[in-house]
Amino acid sequence: MADQSDELTLDLMFELIEHMRVPEGYKVEVVKGAIYMSPQRDVHWDITANLLEQLRARYPRRRLKSDVRIDFPGHLNGFATDVTALAGDAEKNDKGLWRYQDIECVAEVISRSTAANDYGPKKEAYATAGVPVYLIVDPYAGEWHLHTLPKDGKYRSELTLDFGAPIDLEGTVVGLVLRTDDFARD
């Protein structure tokens, strides 16, 4: 009898995803063991690119990631974050993936079909992982949600403001103020 496990792992799930016919323009993630595919819309990309450009004032290109698999605490959480800013001494793990312990900031631009993940299980996973800054940008409501001070699997500080209001991250590890007046609405 072969030593083979029927246990589903993130590595196995992503191996299966690599062999799937994922339509061009779709992002694939695993959240709590479920596979989600969401279309990358123009507004979504514009906001993501805007954030990446602004974060370049503090982070070199090689420390900014988008749609790159990172495994997070919890049951089968392999996220492809919209924007991830890594610490200067960030290292990949033995699987060649970036470590969640080296993340300074995550930003997610919501899609209607997966918004519940960004506000729910992903927020919980980021807080459990100790991600210092978690930003949710909602182009449907025209507002952003800043989550900081993670402790015991929850963010202790949350702030929601409309597009146009700056995102003040100067009191965080990010150390910048991000402009939102150019954020597109959907």
Coordinates of C-alpha atoms in Angstrom, one line a residue:
M1 CA 0.0 0.0 0.0
A2 CA 1.5 3.4 -1.0
D3 CA 2.2 6.1 1.5
Q4 CA -0.3 8.5 0.1
S5 CA -2.5 10.9 2.0
D6 CA -5.9 12.0 0.9
E7 CA -5.5 15.1 3.0
L8 CA -6.0 18.3 1.0
T9 CA -3.1 20.7 1.3
L10 CA -2.6 24.2 -0.1
D11 CA 0.2 22.9 -2.2
L12 CA -2.0 20.2 -3.7
M13 CA -4.8 22.7 -4.3
F14 CA -2.5 25.2 -6.1
E15 CA -1.0 22.4 -8.1
L16 CA -4.6 21.5 -9.3
I17 CA -5.3 25.2 -10.0
E18 CA -2.2 25.4 -12.2
H19 CA -3.6 22.6 -14.3
M20 CA -7.1 24.3 -14.5
R21 CA -8.2 26.4 -17.4
V22 CA -8.4 29.7 -15.5
P23 CA -9.9 32.4 -17.8
E24 CA -7.5 35.2 -18.6
G25 CA -8.0 38.2 -16.4
Y26 CA -9.1 36.1 -13.4
K27 CA -7.4 35.9 -10.0
V28 CA -7.5 32.6 -8.1
E29 CA -7.2 32.3 -4.3
V30 CA -7.9 29.7 -1.6
V31 CA -9.8 31.0 1.4
K32 CA -10.6 28.5 4.2
G33 CA -10.2 25.7 1.7
A34 CA -12.5 27.1 -0.9
I35 CA -11.2 28.1 -4.4
Y36 CA -12.3 31.5 -5.5
M37 CA -11.9 33.0 -9.0
S38 CA -12.7 36.7 -9.5
P39 CA -12.4 38.8 -12.6
Q40 CA -9.8 41.6 -12.6
R41 CA -11.8 44.7 -13.6
D42 CA -10.4 47.9 -14.9
V43 CA -11.4 49.9 -11.8
H44 CA -9.8 47.2 -9.6
W45 CA -6.5 47.4 -11.5
D46 CA -6.5 51.2 -11.5
I47 CA -6.8 51.4 -7.7
T48 CA -4.2 48.6 -7.3
A49 CA -1.7 50.3 -9.5
N50 CA -2.4 53.6 -7.8
L51 CA -1.6 52.1 -4.4
L52 CA 1.5 50.4 -5.8
E53 CA 2.8 53.7 -7.2
Q54 CA 2.2 55.5 -4.0
L55 CA 3.9 52.8 -1.9
R56 CA 7.0 53.1 -4.1
A57 CA 7.9 56.2 -2.1
R58 CA 8.8 53.9 0.8
Y59 CA 9.2 50.4 -0.7
P60 CA 11.5 49.3 -3.6
R61 CA 9.7 47.5 -6.4
R62 CA 11.1 44.1 -5.3
R63 CA 9.4 44.5 -1.9
L64 CA 5.9 45.2 -3.4
K65 CA 3.9 42.2 -4.5
S66 CA 0.5 41.8 -6.3
D67 CA -1.4 38.6 -6.9
V68 CA 1.4 36.5 -5.5
R69 CA 0.5 33.5 -3.4
I70 CA 1.2 33.8 0.3
D71 CA 0.0 31.2 2.8
F72 CA -1.6 32.6 6.0
P73 CA -2.6 31.1 9.3
G74 CA -5.9 29.2 9.5
H75 CA -7.4 26.3 7.5
L76 CA -6.1 26.3 3.9
N77 CA -5.5 30.0 3.4
G78 CA -3.5 30.7 0.3
F79 CA -4.2 34.3 -0.7
A80 CA -3.1 36.3 -3.7
T81 CA -3.3 39.8 -2.2
D82 CA -3.9 42.8 -4.4
V83 CA -1.0 44.7 -2.8
T84 CA 1.5 43.4 -0.3
A85 CA 4.4 45.5 1.1
L86 CA 7.3 43.4 2.6
A87 CA 9.8 44.3 5.3
G88 CA 13.4 45.0 4.1
D89 CA 14.7 41.7 5.5
A90 CA 11.8 39.6 4.1
E91 CA 12.7 36.0 3.2
K92 CA 11.0 33.3 1.3
N93 CA 10.2 30.0 3.1
D94 CA 11.4 26.6 2.2
K95 CA 8.7 26.3 -0.4
G96 CA 9.9 29.5 -2.2
L97 CA 6.9 31.5 -1.0
W98 CA 7.0 34.9 0.8
R99 CA 6.4 34.5 4.6
Y100 CA 3.4 36.2 6.1
Q101 CA 5.6 37.1 9.1
D102 CA 7.5 39.6 6.8
I103 CA 4.4 41.6 5.7
E104 CA 4.1 45.2 6.7
C105 CA 0.9 46.1 4.8
V106 CA -1.8 44.4 2.8
A107 CA -4.4 46.2 0.6
E108 CA -7.4 44.5 -0.9
V109 CA -9.6 46.1 -3.5
I110 CA -12.9 44.4 -3.2
S111 CA -14.8 42.6 -5.9
R112 CA -18.6 42.1 -5.5
S113 CA -18.3 38.3 -5.7
T114 CA -15.5 38.0 -3.1
A115 CA -16.1 41.1 -0.8
A116 CA -17.3 38.9 2.1
N117 CA -13.8 37.2 2.1
D118 CA -12.0 40.6 2.4
Y119 CA -14.2 41.8 5.2
G120 CA -14.4 38.4 6.9
P121 CA -12.0 35.4 6.8
K122 CA -9.1 37.3 5.2
K123 CA -9.3 40.2 7.7
E124 CA -9.3 37.6 10.5
A125 CA -6.3 35.7 8.9
Y126 CA -4.3 39.0 8.5
A127 CA -5.0 39.9 12.1
T128 CA -4.0 36.4 13.3
A129 CA -0.8 36.7 11.2
G130 CA 0.0 40.0 12.9
V131 CA -0.1 42.1 9.6
P132 CA 0.3 45.6 11.0
V133 CA -1.7 47.4 8.3
Y134 CA -4.7 46.0 6.4
L135 CA -6.5 48.3 4.0
I136 CA -9.7 47.5 2.3
V137 CA -10.7 49.7 -0.7
D138 CA -14.3 49.5 -1.8
P139 CA -14.9 51.1 -5.2
Y140 CA -18.7 50.4 -5.0
A141 CA -19.2 52.4 -1.8
G142 CA -16.5 54.9 -2.6
E143 CA -14.8 54.3 0.8
W144 CA -11.7 52.8 2.4
H145 CA -11.4 50.8 5.7
L146 CA -8.1 50.9 7.6
H147 CA -7.4 48.2 10.1
T148 CA -4.3 48.4 12.4
L149 CA -3.1 47.2 15.8
P150 CA -3.6 43.4 15.4
K151 CA -3.9 41.5 18.6
D152 CA -5.4 38.0 19.4
G153 CA -6.8 37.6 15.9
K154 CA -8.5 40.9 15.7
Y155 CA -7.7 44.4 14.7
R156 CA -8.0 46.8 17.6
S157 CA -8.2 50.0 15.5
E158 CA -10.5 50.5 12.5
L159 CA -11.2 53.6 10.5
T160 CA -13.6 54.1 7.6
L161 CA -13.6 57.2 5.4
D162 CA -14.8 58.2 1.9
F163 CA -12.6 58.4 -1.2
G164 CA -10.9 61.8 -1.2
A165 CA -9.9 61.6 2.4
P166 CA -6.2 60.7 2.8
I167 CA -5.1 57.4 4.4
D168 CA -2.7 58.5 7.2
L169 CA -0.2 55.7 7.7
E170 CA 2.5 57.9 9.3
G171 CA 1.9 56.3 12.7
T172 CA 2.4 52.8 11.3
V173 CA 5.4 50.9 9.9
V174 CA 4.4 52.1 6.5
G175 CA 5.1 55.7 7.4
L176 CA 3.2 57.4 4.5
V177 CA 0.0 59.3 3.7
L178 CA -1.8 57.8 0.7
R179 CA -4.0 59.9 -1.5
T180 CA -7.4 58.6 -2.5
D181 CA -8.8 61.4 -4.5
D182 CA -7.8 59.6 -7.7
F183 CA -9.5 56.3 -6.7
A184 CA -12.0 55.2 -9.4
R185 CA -15.5 54.2 -8.4
D186 CA -17.4 51.3 -9.8

